[in-house]
N, CA and C of each residue as an Amber inpcrd file, in Angstrom:
protein
   633
   0.8220000  -1.1980000   0.0000000   0.0000000   0.0000000   0.0000000
   0.8660000   1.2630000   0.0000000   1.9330000   1.2440000   0.8120000
   2.8060000   2.4160000   0.8480000   3.5240000   2.6140000  -0.4840000
   3.7990000   1.5360000  -1.1990000   4.4210000   1.6580000  -2.5210000
   3.4730000   2.3380000  -3.5000000   2.1890000   2.0050000  -3.4070000
   1.1930000   2.6440000  -4.2700000   1.0790000   4.1270000  -3.9600000
   1.0820000   4.4580000  -2.6750000   1.0010000   5.8630000  -2.2680000
   2.2340000   6.6220000  -2.7360000   3.4020000   6.0020000  -2.5740000
   4.6540000   6.6420000  -2.9660000   4.6980000   6.9190000  -4.4640000
   4.0560000   6.0610000  -5.2430000   4.0760000   6.2140000  -6.7020000
   3.0720000   7.2470000  -7.2010000   2.1620000   7.6650000  -6.3380000
   1.1440000   8.6240000  -6.7540000   1.7130000  10.0270000  -6.9040000
   1.1440000  10.7520000  -7.8360000   1.4970000  12.1520000  -7.9970000
   0.6860000  12.9710000  -7.0000000   1.3150000  13.9220000  -6.2970000
   0.5750000  14.7390000  -5.3240000  -0.5890000  15.4790000  -5.9850000
  -1.6890000  15.6060000  -5.2420000  -2.8510000  16.3200000  -5.7620000
  -2.6960000  17.8320000  -5.6340000  -1.6640000  18.2650000  -4.9460000
  -1.4160000  19.7030000  -4.8030000   0.0860000  19.9210000  -4.6760000
   0.5050000  21.1480000  -4.8230000   1.9170000  21.4830000  -4.7090000
   2.3630000  21.3180000  -3.2540000   3.3590000  20.4670000  -2.9820000
   3.8140000  20.2780000  -1.6010000   4.1670000  21.5920000  -0.9180000
   3.8320000  21.6930000   0.3640000   4.1170000  22.8420000   1.2330000
   3.2840000  24.0780000   0.9000000   2.2040000  23.9030000   0.1180000
   1.3370000  25.0490000  -0.1780000   0.0220000  24.9800000   0.5930000
  -0.4520000  23.7800000   0.9160000  -1.6770000  23.5920000   1.6990000
  -1.4810000  22.3720000   2.5930000  -2.4090000  22.1850000   3.5350000
  -2.3530000  20.9420000   4.3060000  -3.6760000  20.2150000   4.1630000
  -3.5920000  18.8720000   4.2070000  -4.7570000  18.0300000   3.9900000
  -4.7560000  16.8760000   4.9870000  -5.9320000  16.5620000   5.4850000
  -6.0870000  15.4190000   6.3800000  -6.1930000  14.1460000   5.5490000
  -5.2930000  13.1990000   5.7850000  -5.3190000  11.9140000   5.0790000
  -5.4540000  10.8050000   6.1200000  -6.6910000  10.5080000   6.4730000
  -6.9480000   9.5680000   7.5560000  -6.4690000   8.1570000   7.3070000
  -6.4410000   7.7330000   6.0520000  -6.0470000   6.3560000   5.7600000
  -4.5370000   6.2290000   5.5500000  -3.9570000   7.1890000   4.8660000
  -2.5490000   7.0910000   4.4880000  -1.6280000   7.0880000   5.6960000
  -1.9120000   7.9210000   6.7010000  -0.9990000   8.0300000   7.8310000
  -0.8540000   6.7030000   8.5650000  -1.9270000   5.9160000   8.6000000
  -1.8550000   4.6120000   9.2580000  -0.9450000   3.6450000   8.5300000
  -1.0310000   3.6500000   7.2040000  -0.1510000   2.7740000   6.4240000
   1.3050000   3.2030000   6.5770000   1.5400000   4.5220000   6.6540000
   2.9070000   5.0140000   6.8420000   3.4580000   4.5500000   8.1900000
   2.6200000   4.6130000   9.2290000   3.0490000   4.1500000  10.5540000
   3.3490000   2.6540000  10.5350000   2.5040000   1.8940000   9.8480000
   2.7300000   0.4580000   9.7450000   4.0210000   0.1250000   9.0260000
   4.3330000   0.8970000   8.0000000   5.5750000   0.6700000   7.2520000
   6.7930000   0.9680000   8.1220000   6.7190000   2.0200000   8.9310000
   7.8180000   2.3410000   9.8460000   8.0530000   1.2030000  10.8380000
   6.9660000   0.6540000  11.3580000   7.0880000  -0.4580000  12.3070000
   7.7680000  -1.6530000  11.6540000   7.3450000  -1.9920000  10.4590000
   7.9280000  -3.1590000   9.7780000   9.4220000  -2.9650000   9.5200000
   9.8180000  -1.7280000   9.2660000  11.2280000  -1.4760000   8.9320000
  12.1350000  -1.4740000  10.1530000  11.6310000  -0.9900000  11.2950000
  12.4980000  -0.8770000  12.4720000  12.3680000  -2.0650000  13.4160000
  11.2630000  -2.7940000  13.3420000  11.0580000  -3.9430000  14.2210000
  11.9660000  -5.0970000  13.7970000  12.7180000  -5.6400000  14.7520000
  13.6410000  -6.7310000  14.4410000  12.9170000  -7.9670000  13.9230000
  11.6520000  -8.1250000  14.3030000  10.8800000  -9.2940000  13.8760000
   9.9960000  -8.9870000  12.6640000  10.0520000  -7.7460000  12.1910000
   9.2810000  -7.3270000  11.0080000   7.7940000  -7.6790000  11.1420000
   7.2510000  -7.4060000  12.3320000   5.8470000  -7.7020000  12.5720000
   4.9320000  -6.7010000  11.8780000   3.7130000  -7.1410000  11.6420000
   2.7130000  -6.2340000  11.0840000   2.3100000  -5.2320000  12.1560000
   1.6510000  -4.1710000  11.7250000   1.1580000  -3.1560000  12.6620000
   0.2780000  -3.8130000  13.7290000  -0.6460000  -4.6470000  13.2790000
  -1.5770000  -5.3000000  14.1980000  -0.8480000  -6.1630000  15.2190000
   0.0850000  -6.9860000  14.7560000   0.7860000  -7.8890000  15.6620000
   1.6870000  -7.1330000  16.6230000   2.3400000  -6.0870000  16.1290000
   3.2230000  -5.2890000  16.9800000   2.4360000  -4.6450000  18.1160000
   1.2940000  -4.0470000  17.7730000   0.4740000  -3.3780000  18.7880000
  -0.0190000  -4.3720000  19.8320000  -0.4660000  -5.5470000  19.3920000
  -0.9960000  -6.5330000  20.3370000   0.1140000  -7.1600000  21.1830000
   1.3050000  -7.3160000  20.6100000   2.4240000  -7.8920000  21.3640000
   3.0060000  -6.8950000  22.3630000   3.1480000  -5.6550000  21.9300000
   3.8870000  -4.6740000  22.7220000   3.0040000  -3.7580000  23.5670000
   1.7480000  -3.5460000  23.1520000   0.9040000  -2.5880000  23.8650000
  -0.2750000  -3.2340000  24.5810000  -1.1270000  -3.9240000  23.8290000
  -2.3670000  -4.4050000  24.4360000  -2.9490000  -5.5530000  23.6210000
  -3.1990000  -6.6780000  24.2630000  -3.7340000  -7.8460000  23.5560000
  -5.1700000  -7.6360000  23.0920000  -5.8630000  -6.6710000  23.6730000
  -7.2580000  -6.4240000  23.3140000  -7.4040000  -5.2700000  22.3270000
  -6.3250000  -4.8820000  21.6910000  -6.3440000  -3.7890000  20.7120000
  -6.0980000  -4.3970000  19.3310000  -7.1370000  -4.4450000  18.5270000
  -7.0680000  -5.1290000  17.2310000  -7.0680000  -4.1330000  16.0770000
  -6.2530000  -4.4240000  15.0650000  -6.2810000  -3.6470000  13.8280000
  -6.7680000  -4.5280000  12.6850000  -7.0100000  -5.7560000  12.9580000
  -7.7420000  -6.6630000  12.0720000  -8.1920000  -7.8300000  12.9380000
  -9.3970000  -8.3060000  12.6830000  -9.9620000  -9.3890000  13.4840000
 -10.1080000 -10.6310000  12.6210000  -9.4510000 -11.7050000  13.0440000
  -9.4600000 -12.9400000  12.2600000 -10.1000000 -14.0970000  13.0160000
 -10.7010000 -13.8050000  14.1630000 -11.2900000 -14.8680000  14.9750000
 -12.7650000 -14.5830000  15.2240000 -13.6060000 -15.5760000  14.9950000
 -15.0490000 -15.4050000  15.1400000 -15.4500000 -15.0170000  16.5560000
 -14.7400000 -15.5520000  17.5560000 -15.1300000 -15.2560000  18.9320000
 -14.8890000 -13.7870000  19.2870000 -13.8980000 -13.1690000  18.6420000
 -13.6670000 -11.7400000  18.8530000 -14.6710000 -10.9270000  18.0460000
 -14.9080000 -11.3230000  16.8080000 -15.8730000 -10.6230000  15.9560000
 -17.2490000 -10.5650000  16.6130000 -17.6280000 -11.6180000  17.3170000
 -18.9440000 -11.6710000  17.9590000 -19.0940000 -10.6330000  19.0620000
 -17.9860000 -10.0810000  19.5310000 -18.0330000  -9.0970000  20.6170000
 -18.0700000  -7.6580000  20.1210000 -17.9650000  -7.4460000  18.8200000
 -17.8730000  -6.0850000  18.2810000 -19.2450000  -5.4170000  18.2560000
 -19.3350000  -4.2620000  18.8920000 -20.5760000  -3.4850000  18.8590000
 -20.6440000  -2.7180000  17.5450000 -21.8200000  -2.6170000  16.9330000
 -21.9310000  -1.9310000  15.6420000 -21.8490000  -0.4170000  15.7710000
 -21.3610000   0.2140000  14.7150000 -21.3960000   1.6700000  14.6110000
 -22.8030000   2.0570000  14.1910000 -23.3940000   3.0130000  14.8760000
 -24.7470000   3.4480000  14.5400000 -24.7190000   4.8380000  13.9320000
 -25.6980000   5.1080000  13.1140000 -25.7840000   6.3990000  12.4410000
 -26.8430000   7.2620000  13.1320000 -26.4900000   8.4890000  13.4320000
 -27.4190000   9.4150000  14.0560000 -27.9370000  10.3960000  13.0180000
 -29.2520000  10.5270000  12.9420000 -29.8490000  11.4630000  11.9970000
 -29.6910000  12.8830000  12.5270000 -29.0440000  13.7250000  11.7560000
 -28.8170000  15.1110000  12.1730000 -29.1450000  16.0530000  11.0270000
 -29.3230000  17.3110000  11.3600000 -29.5740000  18.3410000  10.3590000
 -28.2560000  18.6750000   9.6700000 -28.1700000  18.4110000   8.3900000
 -26.9270000  18.6420000   7.6480000 -26.9920000  19.8810000   6.7640000
 -28.0140000  20.7070000   6.9680000 -28.1870000  21.8760000   6.0980000
 -27.0640000  22.8890000   6.2540000 -26.4120000  22.8940000   7.4300000
 -25.3430000  23.8630000   7.6670000 -23.9510000  23.2440000   7.5840000
 -23.8840000  22.0060000   7.1120000 -22.5880000  21.3280000   7.0050000
 -21.7800000  21.9140000   5.8560000 -20.4750000  22.0280000   6.0700000
 -19.6010000  22.5230000   5.0170000 -19.6920000  21.6100000   3.7990000
 -19.7210000  22.2000000   2.6380000 -19.7890000  21.3990000   1.4160000
 -18.3870000  21.0310000   0.9470000 -18.2940000  19.9250000   0.2390000
 -17.0280000  19.5110000  -0.3510000 -16.9770000  20.0490000  -1.7700000
 -15.9550000  20.8170000  -2.0500000 -15.9130000  21.4910000  -3.3440000
 -14.8950000  20.8880000  -4.3010000 -14.4160000  19.7090000  -4.0110000
 -13.4640000  19.0960000  -4.9360000 -13.6370000  17.5890000  -4.9600000
 -13.3030000  16.9930000  -6.0950000 -13.3610000  15.5450000  -6.2240000
 -12.3160000  14.8730000  -5.3400000 -11.2220000  15.5950000  -5.0590000
 -10.1790000  15.0420000  -4.1940000 -10.7320000  14.7510000  -2.8120000
 -11.5070000  15.6970000  -2.2650000 -12.1060000  15.4960000  -0.9490000
 -13.0270000  14.2840000  -0.9550000 -13.8700000  14.1990000  -1.9640000
 -14.8360000  13.1030000  -2.0300000 -14.1300000  11.7530000  -2.1710000
 -13.0800000  11.7080000  -2.9930000 -12.3560000  10.4510000  -3.1790000
 -11.6730000  10.0210000  -1.8860000 -11.1120000  10.9960000  -1.1640000
 -10.4010000  10.6750000   0.0620000 -11.3400000  10.1490000   1.1390000
 -12.4460000  10.8600000   1.3760000 -13.3540000  10.4900000   2.4570000
 -14.1920000   9.2610000   2.1370000 -14.3180000   8.9380000   0.8530000
 -15.1210000   7.7720000   0.4720000 -14.2620000   6.5840000   0.0510000
 -12.9350000   6.6990000   0.2410000 -12.0070000   5.6370000  -0.1940000
 -12.2130000   5.3530000  -1.6750000 -12.1680000   6.4150000  -2.4750000
 -12.3720000   6.3070000  -3.9260000 -13.6970000   5.6210000  -4.2500000
 -14.7320000   6.0330000  -3.5140000 -16.1090000   5.5520000  -3.7110000
 -16.3340000   4.1110000  -3.2640000 -15.3680000   3.5190000  -2.5790000
 -15.6000000   2.1850000  -2.0140000 -16.6500000   2.2620000  -0.9060000
 -16.7060000   3.4310000  -0.2560000 -17.7120000   3.6780000   0.7820000
 -18.3990000   4.9960000   0.4620000 -19.3620000   5.0000000  -0.4670000
 -20.0160000   6.2370000  -0.9090000 -20.5710000   7.0480000   0.2570000
 -20.3120000   8.3500000   0.2320000 -20.7290000   9.2050000   1.3330000
 -22.2390000   9.2920000   1.4600000 -22.9510000   9.1530000   0.3400000
 -24.4060000   9.2820000   0.3720000 -25.1010000   7.9610000   0.6920000
 -24.3520000   6.8980000   0.8250000 -24.9480000   5.5780000   1.0480000
 -25.4450000   5.4340000   2.4850000 -26.5320000   4.7000000   2.6450000
 -27.0520000   4.4180000   3.9830000 -26.3230000   3.2350000   4.6200000
 -25.5100000   2.5440000   3.8280000 -24.7680000   1.3870000   4.3250000
 -23.6240000   1.8380000   5.2300000 -23.5250000   1.2670000   6.4260000
 -22.4330000   1.5650000   7.3370000 -21.3240000   0.5430000   7.0920000
 -20.3910000   0.8980000   6.2150000 -19.3860000  -0.0580000   5.7480000
 -18.5200000  -0.5960000   6.8830000 -18.3080000   0.2080000   7.9230000
 -17.4230000  -0.2300000   8.9990000 -18.0620000  -1.2610000   9.9240000
 -19.2990000  -1.6340000   9.6460000 -19.9180000  -2.7250000  10.4030000
 -19.7060000  -4.0790000   9.7360000 -19.1120000  -4.0820000   8.5610000
 -18.9530000  -5.3180000   7.8090000 -17.8740000  -6.2320000   8.3720000
 -18.2000000  -7.5060000   8.5210000 -17.2340000  -8.4860000   9.0250000
 -16.0050000  -8.5780000   8.1290000 -16.2090000  -8.4930000   6.8200000
 -15.0770000  -8.5840000   5.8880000 -14.1140000  -7.4280000   6.0970000
 -14.6570000  -6.2290000   6.3720000 -13.7870000  -5.0780000   6.5950000
 -13.0270000  -5.2150000   7.9080000 -13.6440000  -5.8100000   8.9020000
 -12.9700000  -6.0020000  10.1860000 -11.7310000  -6.8810000  10.0530000
 -11.6680000  -7.6830000   9.0030000 -10.5050000  -8.5600000   8.7850000
  -9.3290000  -7.8210000   8.1540000  -9.5780000  -6.6240000   7.6560000
  -8.5590000  -5.8850000   6.9140000  -7.7580000  -4.9930000   7.8610000
  -6.4470000  -5.0070000   7.7110000  -5.5800000  -4.1630000   8.5350000
  -5.4830000  -2.7670000   7.9230000  -6.3200000  -1.8620000   8.3960000
  -6.2610000  -0.4530000   7.9970000  -5.9130000   0.3130000   9.2710000
  -4.6270000   0.5560000   9.5260000  -4.1800000   1.0140000  10.8370000
  -4.8540000   2.2600000  11.3890000  -5.2420000   3.2060000  10.5470000
  -5.7400000   4.4660000  11.0960000  -7.2430000   4.5250000  11.2640000
  -7.9940000   3.6180000  10.6560000  -9.4540000   3.7150000  10.7520000
 -10.1180000   2.4010000  11.1600000  -9.3640000   1.3640000  11.3850000
  -9.9860000   0.0570000  11.6220000  -9.5600000  -0.5640000  12.9460000
  -9.1500000   0.2920000  13.9080000  -8.8160000  -0.2490000  15.2210000
 -10.0990000  -0.6080000  15.9670000 -10.0960000  -1.7480000  16.6210000
 -11.2520000  -2.2000000  17.3900000 -10.7540000  -2.6590000  18.7560000
 -11.3340000  -2.0960000  19.8100000 -10.8710000  -2.4360000  21.1520000
 -11.9870000  -2.1820000  22.1500000 -11.6880000  -2.3630000  23.4360000
 -12.6770000  -2.0390000  24.4630000 -12.3150000  -0.7160000  25.1300000
 -13.2280000  -0.1910000  25.9230000 -13.0430000   1.1340000  26.5110000
 -11.8160000   1.1910000  27.4120000 -11.5790000   0.1370000  28.1870000
 -10.4330000   0.1280000  29.0970000  -9.1100000   0.1760000  28.3280000
  -9.0020000  -0.6060000  27.2660000  -7.7670000  -0.6170000  26.4810000
  -7.5470000   0.7200000  25.7870000  -8.6190000   1.3130000  25.2790000
  -8.4990000   2.6130000  24.6210000  -7.9930000   3.6590000  25.6000000
  -8.5780000   3.6950000  26.7930000  -8.1560000   4.6570000  27.8080000
  -6.7110000   4.4060000  28.2280000  -6.3530000   3.1300000  28.3980000
  -4.9940000   2.7830000  28.8190000  -3.9610000   3.2330000  27.7890000
  -4.2350000   2.9810000  26.5180000  -3.2690000   3.3390000  25.4780000
  -3.1110000   4.8420000  25.3370000  -4.1980000   5.5850000  25.4750000
  -4.0800000   7.0410000  25.4390000  -3.2870000   7.5390000  26.6420000
  -3.5810000   6.9850000  27.8250000  -2.9050000   7.4780000  29.0200000
  -1.4150000   7.1700000  28.9970000  -1.0430000   6.0480000  28.3960000
   0.3760000   5.6970000  28.3250000   1.1810000   6.6940000  27.5000000
   0.5060000   7.5030000  26.7010000   1.2030000   8.5490000  25.9610000
   1.6090000   9.7020000  26.8700000   0.9180000   9.8570000  28.0030000
   1.1700000  11.0220000  28.8600000   1.6670000  10.6680000  30.2580000
   1.6160000   9.3930000  30.6450000   2.0570000   9.0710000  31.9970000
   2.1730000   7.5800000  32.2570000   2.7850000   7.2500000  33.4160000
   2.9190000   5.8540000  33.8340000   1.5740000   5.3290000  34.3380000
   1.4190000   4.0160000  34.3010000   0.1890000   3.3810000  34.7760000
   0.5320000   2.3280000  35.8260000  -0.2460000   2.3150000  36.8990000
  -0.1710000   1.2530000  37.9010000  -1.5780000   0.6890000  38.0260000
  -1.8480000  -0.3870000  37.3010000  -3.1880000  -0.9530000  37.2290000
  -3.2020000  -2.3250000  37.8840000  -3.8870000  -2.4180000  39.0250000
  -3.9630000  -3.6790000  39.7620000  -2.5700000  -4.2380000  40.0670000
  -1.6560000  -3.3390000  40.4090000  -0.3130000  -3.7580000  40.7670000
   0.6220000  -3.9670000  39.5910000   0.1010000  -3.8970000  38.3690000
   0.9280000  -4.0510000  37.1740000   1.3360000  -2.6670000  36.6760000
   2.6400000  -2.4220000  36.6690000   3.1380000  -1.1070000  36.3000000
   3.6010000  -1.0800000  34.8450000   3.2650000   0.0070000  34.1630000
   3.7110000   0.2260000  32.7870000   4.2750000   1.6320000  32.6700000
   5.4470000   1.7270000  32.0540000   6.0590000   3.0380000  31.8620000
   5.4130000   3.7500000  30.6770000   5.3610000   5.0460000  30.7620000
   4.8110000   5.8500000  29.6770000   5.5840000   5.6070000  28.3880000
   4.8910000   5.7390000  27.2620000   5.4980000   5.4610000  25.9610000
   6.3670000   6.6090000  25.4710000   5.9950000   7.8380000  25.8250000
   6.7210000   9.0150000  25.3590000   7.2300000   9.8140000  26.5500000
   8.4570000  10.2980000  26.4550000   8.9700000  11.1740000  27.5030000
   8.2390000  12.5080000  27.4470000   8.3600000  13.2940000  28.5050000
   7.6980000  14.6030000  28.5420000   8.1600000  15.4620000  27.3720000
   9.4660000  15.5000000  27.1160000   9.9920000  16.3380000  26.0420000
   9.5410000  15.8500000  24.6710000   9.5280000  14.5290000  24.4800000
   9.0720000  13.9860000  23.1950000   7.6160000  14.3360000  22.9510000
   6.7880000  14.2470000  23.9870000   5.3700000  14.5790000  23.8430000
   5.1820000  16.0540000  23.5210000   5.9700000  16.9140000  24.1560000
   5.8960000  18.3500000  23.8590000   6.2090000  18.6010000  22.3900000
   7.2690000  17.9490000  21.8940000   7.6410000  18.1260000  20.4870000
   6.5730000  17.5510000  19.5550000   6.0320000  16.3850000  19.9200000
   5.0530000  15.7110000  19.0610000   3.7500000  16.4820000  18.9440000
   3.4220000  17.2830000  19.9740000   2.1530000  18.0150000  19.9600000
   2.3160000  19.4860000  19.5980000   3.4800000  19.8620000  19.1080000
   3.6600000  21.2310000  18.6100000   2.9440000  21.3780000  17.2730000
   2.1020000  22.3910000  17.1750000   1.3470000  22.6020000  15.9410000
   2.2860000  22.9650000  14.7920000   2.1560000  22.2570000  13.6760000
   2.9950000  22.5390000  12.5110000   2.1660000  22.9940000  11.3180000
   0.8820000  23.2680000  11.5430000   0.0230000  23.7600000  10.4630000
  -0.2280000  25.2450000  10.6630000  -0.3190000  26.0150000   9.5810000
  -0.5630000  27.4530000   9.7050000  -1.8660000  27.7510000  10.4450000
  -1.8480000  28.7700000  11.2730000  -3.0200000  29.1440000  12.0550000
  -4.2090000  29.4660000  11.1580000  -5.3360000  28.8360000  11.4670000
  -6.6080000  29.0840000  10.7600000  -6.5790000  28.7000000   9.2810000
  -5.5730000  27.9510000   8.8410000  -5.5590000  27.5290000   7.4420000
  -6.5820000  26.4160000   7.2260000  -7.3580000  26.5300000   6.1630000
  -8.3800000  25.5350000   5.8620000  -7.7330000  24.2180000   5.4560000
  -8.3070000  23.1370000   5.9320000  -7.8670000  21.8000000   5.5560000
  -8.5460000  21.4420000   4.2400000  -7.7560000  21.3010000   3.1950000
  -8.3220000  21.1020000   1.8610000  -9.0610000  19.7800000   1.7260000
  -8.8360000  18.8890000   2.6630000  -9.4270000  17.5590000   2.5590000
 -10.5040000  17.3090000   3.6070000 -10.8340000  18.3110000   4.4000000
 -11.7820000  18.1180000   5.4940000 -12.8000000  19.2420000   5.5190000
 -13.6240000  19.2900000   4.4830000 -14.7210000  20.2510000   4.3680000
 -14.2460000  21.7010000   4.4600000 -12.9740000  21.9280000   4.1790000
 -12.3850000  23.2620000   4.2210000 -12.4340000  23.9040000   5.6060000
 -12.6110000  23.1030000   6.6380000 -12.5230000  23.6170000   8.0000000
 -11.0510000  23.6520000   8.4090000 -10.7150000  24.5020000   9.3560000
  -9.3290000  24.5730000   9.8110000  -9.0340000  23.3990000  10.7430000
  -7.8860000  22.7850000  10.5720000  -7.4400000  21.7030000  11.4490000
  -5.9920000  21.9570000  11.8320000  -5.6100000  21.4710000  12.9900000
  -4.2500000  21.6400000  13.4750000  -3.6280000  20.2770000  13.7640000
  -2.4250000  20.0680000  13.2420000  -1.7220000  18.8050000  13.4630000
  -0.3330000  19.0630000  14.0320000   0.0970000  18.1670000  14.9270000
   1.4070000  18.2860000  15.5250000   2.4560000  17.5100000  14.7430000
   3.7060000  17.6300000  15.1850000   4.8050000  16.9390000  14.5150000
   4.6100000  15.4290000  14.5160000   4.0180000  14.9150000  15.5760000
   3.8060000  13.4800000  15.6780000   2.5270000  13.0240000  15.0210000
   1.9430000  13.8860000  14.2010000   0.6960000  13.6190000  13.4870000
  -0.5120000  13.5610000  14.4130000  -0.3330000  13.9890000  15.6820000
  -1.4830000  14.1110000  16.5620000  -2.3310000  15.2840000  16.0980000
  -3.6520000  15.1480000  16.1670000  -4.5170000  16.2820000  15.8770000
  -4.6700000  17.0840000  17.1630000  -4.4190000  18.3850000  17.0760000
  -4.3840000  19.2550000  18.2470000  -5.7400000  19.9160000  18.4390000
  -6.2390000  19.8820000  19.6750000  -7.5650000  20.4260000  19.9680000
  -7.5220000  21.5240000  21.0280000  -6.4010000  22.2060000  21.1900000
  -6.2800000  23.2190000  22.2350000  -7.3310000  24.3100000  22.0950000
  -7.6630000  24.6820000  20.8470000  -8.6500000  25.7390000  20.6380000
 -10.0540000  25.2760000  21.0080000 -10.3350000  23.9840000  20.8380000
 -11.6710000  23.4500000  21.1340000 -11.8520000  23.1770000  22.6220000
 -10.7890000  22.6900000  23.2760000 -10.8760000  22.3290000  24.6880000
  -9.8350000  23.1250000  25.4740000  -9.9320000  24.4690000  25.3860000
  -8.8870000  25.2960000  26.0000000  -8.8700000  25.2050000  27.5200000
  -9.9240000  24.6240000  28.1190000  -9.9310000  24.4550000  29.5670000
  -8.8030000  23.5250000  30.0140000  -8.3490000  22.6420000  29.1040000
  -7.2880000  21.7010000  29.4360000  -5.9000000  22.2600000  29.1420000
  -5.8100000  23.4500000  28.5720000  -4.5220000  24.0430000  28.2600000
  -4.0100000  23.6510000  26.8860000  -2.7670000  24.0280000  26.5970000
  -2.1750000  23.7470000  25.2910000  -1.7950000  22.2650000  25.1690000
  -1.7210000  21.8140000  23.9170000  -1.2340000  20.4670000  23.6620000
  -2.2670000  19.3720000  23.7850000  -3.5470000  19.7200000  23.8800000
  -4.5880000  18.6950000  23.9440000  -4.6680000  17.9940000  22.5920000
  -4.6190000  16.6760000  22.5890000  -4.6420000  15.9520000  21.3190000
  -5.5420000  14.7340000  21.4310000  -6.0630000  14.3180000  20.3010000
  -6.9160000  13.1390000  20.2510000  -7.4000000  12.9920000  18.8270000
  -8.5630000  12.3900000  18.6750000  -9.1970000  12.3150000  17.3650000
 -10.6550000  11.9520000  17.5510000 -11.5140000  12.6400000  16.8200000
 -12.9520000  12.3400000  16.9010000 -13.3220000  11.5180000  15.6780000
 -13.3890000  10.2130000  15.8300000 -13.6890000   9.3390000  14.7020000
 -14.7290000   8.3090000  15.0620000 -14.9490000   7.3740000  14.1480000
 -15.8870000   6.2830000  14.4250000 -15.2820000   5.3680000  15.4880000
 -16.1030000   4.9200000  16.3910000 -15.6150000   4.0580000  17.4580000
 -16.3170000   2.7150000  17.4340000 -15.5230000   1.6360000  17.3780000
 -16.0760000   0.2990000  17.5020000 -15.5050000  -0.3350000  18.7510000
 -16.3950000  -0.7220000  19.6340000 -15.9770000  -1.1960000  20.9470000
 -16.2980000  -2.6800000  21.1090000 -15.3860000  -3.3850000  21.7740000
 -15.6050000  -4.7930000  22.0990000 -16.4280000  -4.9000000  23.3750000
 -17.4120000  -5.7710000  23.3760000 -18.1820000  -6.0340000  24.5870000
 -17.4270000  -7.0190000  25.4780000
C-alpha cells in the first residue's frame, strides 16, 4: 500500500496547503514499524504484542468478531454542514467511492472489513484498552499492581504536539474547516478544549468497541 502511495502524484503542490489523510498516515506508521522492528511484525501484531492484547487492527477470529458493537448512524440536520468542493475530498473520504458518502450502508460494520488491517481507521478495542493506550502517551500506569512506563517522555510529547500547520488555514481535505496537526501527526484540539490548556490531542472518529 505504501508503494502505491509513494508512486502517486501529489494532488497539490507540496508545502502550499495541508490536507487530512486519515487512511494514508496509518499505512505510513505500519511501514515504519515493519522497517524498524527486528521481527518485522505487522502493525496489528506489533500493537498486540507490545501494547495491548485487546487492541485489534484486524480481526481474524469469530469469537472476537462476535463481541464487536456496531457503529450506529445518528440522523442530524446537515443543512449547515460545510460542502465539499473538490473531487479530491470526495475520493479521500469515500475511499475512492468504495464507501459512498451518500450511502445508507455503514461499511465499517462489515465483518469482511474487520478482517482488513487499515491502521488508522480500523482499530477495534474495548473502553479500558483505549483509555490505557491514550494514558500511556502522557504518563505511567499502575493498574492492579501491574506497572507500565509511559510510551513518550515529557519532552518527546511536547515536540510531538507542537502545531505545525498554519493558524486558521483551511484543511483542503476536510470540508475546508481549519485543522491543526502536531509533529507526531497528533490532531491538536487546544482551541476546542482550552480548559485543558495547550497540547490537547486526540481524534474524533468512528468508534467500535468490544463487549
